[in-house]
């Protein structure tokens, strides 16, 4: 009779020994996969909620566009002068910060082909 009790207690220890690595695996899985995915999803939802007219965006297809109109589940964007396209809000990958400064076109200088002596 004592032998049966000893086997039961040993079986419970063995069960705990098997469940401990499984619990560690679940914790690692949560911190490395589930939690970061929820953060990315929350950030994307905030991005989509903050879209407004005039914002510069990049679509998941790689198009740079300017928002012209915001609707419930879609937006109208302008991808080139006079070219407007309606896309789903979920197709927005990122919102660009302030528009990149345009390079100034320089007019040719009057003394552009002259040597140093001719300039003086």
CSV table of C-alpha atoms in Angstrom, one decimal:
chain,number,residue,atom,x,y,z
A,1,UNK,CA,0.0,0.0,0.0
A,2,UNK,CA,2.8,2.4,0.7
A,3,UNK,CA,4.3,1.7,-2.7
A,4,UNK,CA,1.1,3.0,-4.4
A,5,UNK,CA,1.2,6.2,-2.5
A,6,UNK,CA,4.8,6.7,-3.4
A,7,UNK,CA,4.1,6.2,-7.0
A,8,UNK,CA,1.3,8.7,-7.0
A,9,UNK,CA,3.5,11.4,-5.4
A,10,UNK,CA,6.3,10.7,-7.9
A,11,UNK,CA,3.8,11.0,-10.7
A,12,UNK,CA,2.7,14.4,-9.5
A,13,UNK,CA,6.3,15.6,-9.4
A,14,UNK,CA,6.8,14.3,-12.9
A,15,UNK,CA,3.7,16.1,-14.1
A,16,UNK,CA,5.0,19.4,-12.6
A,17,UNK,CA,8.4,18.7,-14.3
A,18,UNK,CA,6.6,18.5,-17.6
A,19,UNK,CA,4.3,21.5,-17.1
A,20,UNK,CA,7.1,23.9,-16.0
A,21,UNK,CA,8.9,24.0,-19.4
A,22,UNK,CA,5.5,24.3,-21.1
A,23,UNK,CA,4.6,27.4,-18.9
A,24,UNK,CA,8.0,28.9,-19.7
A,25,UNK,CA,7.4,28.4,-23.4
A,26,UNK,CA,3.9,30.1,-23.2
A,27,UNK,CA,5.5,33.1,-21.4
A,28,UNK,CA,8.2,33.5,-24.0
A,29,UNK,CA,5.7,33.1,-26.8
A,30,UNK,CA,3.6,35.9,-25.2
A,31,UNK,CA,6.4,38.4,-24.8
A,32,UNK,CA,8.1,37.8,-28.2
A,33,UNK,CA,5.1,37.3,-30.5
A,34,UNK,CA,1.7,38.3,-29.1
A,35,UNK,CA,2.6,41.5,-27.2
A,36,UNK,CA,4.7,43.1,-30.0
A,37,UNK,CA,1.9,42.3,-32.5
A,38,UNK,CA,-0.7,43.9,-30.3
A,39,UNK,CA,1.5,47.1,-30.1
A,40,UNK,CA,1.9,47.2,-33.9
A,41,UNK,CA,-1.9,46.8,-34.3
A,42,UNK,CA,-2.7,49.5,-31.8
A,43,UNK,CA,-0.2,51.9,-33.5
A,44,UNK,CA,-1.7,51.2,-37.0
A,45,UNK,CA,-5.2,51.8,-35.6
A,46,UNK,CA,-4.1,55.2,-34.1
A,47,UNK,CA,-2.5,56.1,-37.5
A,48,UNK,CA,-5.7,55.4,-39.4
A,49,UNK,CA,-7.8,57.3,-36.9
A,50,UNK,CA,-5.5,60.3,-37.2
A,51,UNK,CA,-5.6,60.6,-41.0
A,52,UNK,CA,-6.9,64.0,-42.2
A,53,UNK,CA,-7.1,66.1,-45.4
A,54,UNK,CA,-3.7,67.2,-46.6
A,55,UNK,CA,-1.6,64.5,-44.9
A,56,UNK,CA,1.2,63.0,-46.9
A,57,UNK,CA,1.0,59.2,-46.8
A,58,UNK,CA,2.7,56.1,-48.3
A,59,UNK,CA,0.5,53.2,-49.3
A,60,UNK,CA,1.3,49.5,-48.8
A,61,UNK,CA,1.8,49.5,-52.6
A,62,UNK,CA,4.6,52.1,-52.3
A,63,UNK,CA,2.7,55.1,-53.7
A,64,UNK,CA,3.4,58.5,-52.2
A,65,UNK,CA,0.1,60.4,-52.0
A,66,UNK,CA,-1.7,63.3,-50.5
A,67,UNK,CA,-5.1,62.8,-48.8
A,68,UNK,CA,-7.9,64.9,-50.5
A,69,UNK,CA,-11.0,63.4,-48.8
A,70,UNK,CA,-11.5,61.1,-45.8
A,71,UNK,CA,-14.6,58.7,-45.8
A,72,UNK,CA,-15.7,56.0,-43.4
A,73,UNK,CA,-13.6,53.1,-44.6
A,74,UNK,CA,-11.8,54.7,-47.5
A,75,UNK,CA,-9.9,57.8,-48.5
A,76,UNK,CA,-9.5,59.7,-51.7
A,77,UNK,CA,-5.8,60.4,-52.4
A,78,UNK,CA,-4.0,62.4,-55.1
A,79,UNK,CA,-1.0,60.5,-56.4
A,80,UNK,CA,-0.1,62.9,-59.1
A,81,UNK,CA,-1.3,66.3,-60.4
A,82,UNK,CA,-5.0,65.7,-61.1
A,83,UNK,CA,-4.9,61.9,-60.5
A,84,UNK,CA,-7.2,61.0,-57.7
A,85,UNK,CA,-7.7,57.5,-56.4
A,86,UNK,CA,-10.0,56.0,-53.8
A,87,UNK,CA,-8.2,53.5,-51.5
A,88,UNK,CA,-9.1,51.6,-48.3
A,89,UNK,CA,-7.8,53.1,-45.1
A,90,UNK,CA,-6.2,49.8,-44.3
A,91,UNK,CA,-4.0,50.3,-47.4
A,92,UNK,CA,-2.1,53.1,-45.7
A,93,UNK,CA,1.3,52.0,-44.5
A,94,UNK,CA,2.7,55.1,-43.0
A,95,UNK,CA,2.1,58.8,-42.6
A,96,UNK,CA,5.0,61.0,-43.8
A,97,UNK,CA,6.2,63.8,-41.6
A,98,UNK,CA,6.3,67.3,-42.9
A,99,UNK,CA,6.8,67.5,-46.6
A,100,UNK,CA,10.4,67.1,-47.6
A,101,UNK,CA,11.8,70.5,-48.7
A,102,UNK,CA,11.9,70.8,-52.5
A,103,UNK,CA,15.2,71.4,-54.1
A,104,UNK,CA,15.5,74.9,-55.5
A,105,UNK,CA,16.0,75.3,-59.2
A,106,UNK,CA,19.0,77.6,-59.8
A,107,UNK,CA,18.9,79.9,-62.7
A,108,UNK,CA,22.2,80.0,-64.6
A,109,UNK,CA,24.4,82.8,-63.4
A,110,UNK,CA,25.5,85.5,-65.8
A,111,UNK,CA,29.2,84.8,-65.1
A,112,UNK,CA,28.8,81.1,-65.5
A,113,UNK,CA,31.3,80.5,-68.3
A,114,UNK,CA,33.8,83.2,-67.4
A,115,UNK,CA,37.3,82.7,-66.0
A,116,UNK,CA,38.3,84.2,-62.7
A,117,UNK,CA,40.0,87.1,-64.5
A,118,UNK,CA,36.9,87.9,-66.6
A,119,UNK,CA,34.7,88.0,-63.5
A,120,UNK,CA,36.7,90.9,-62.0
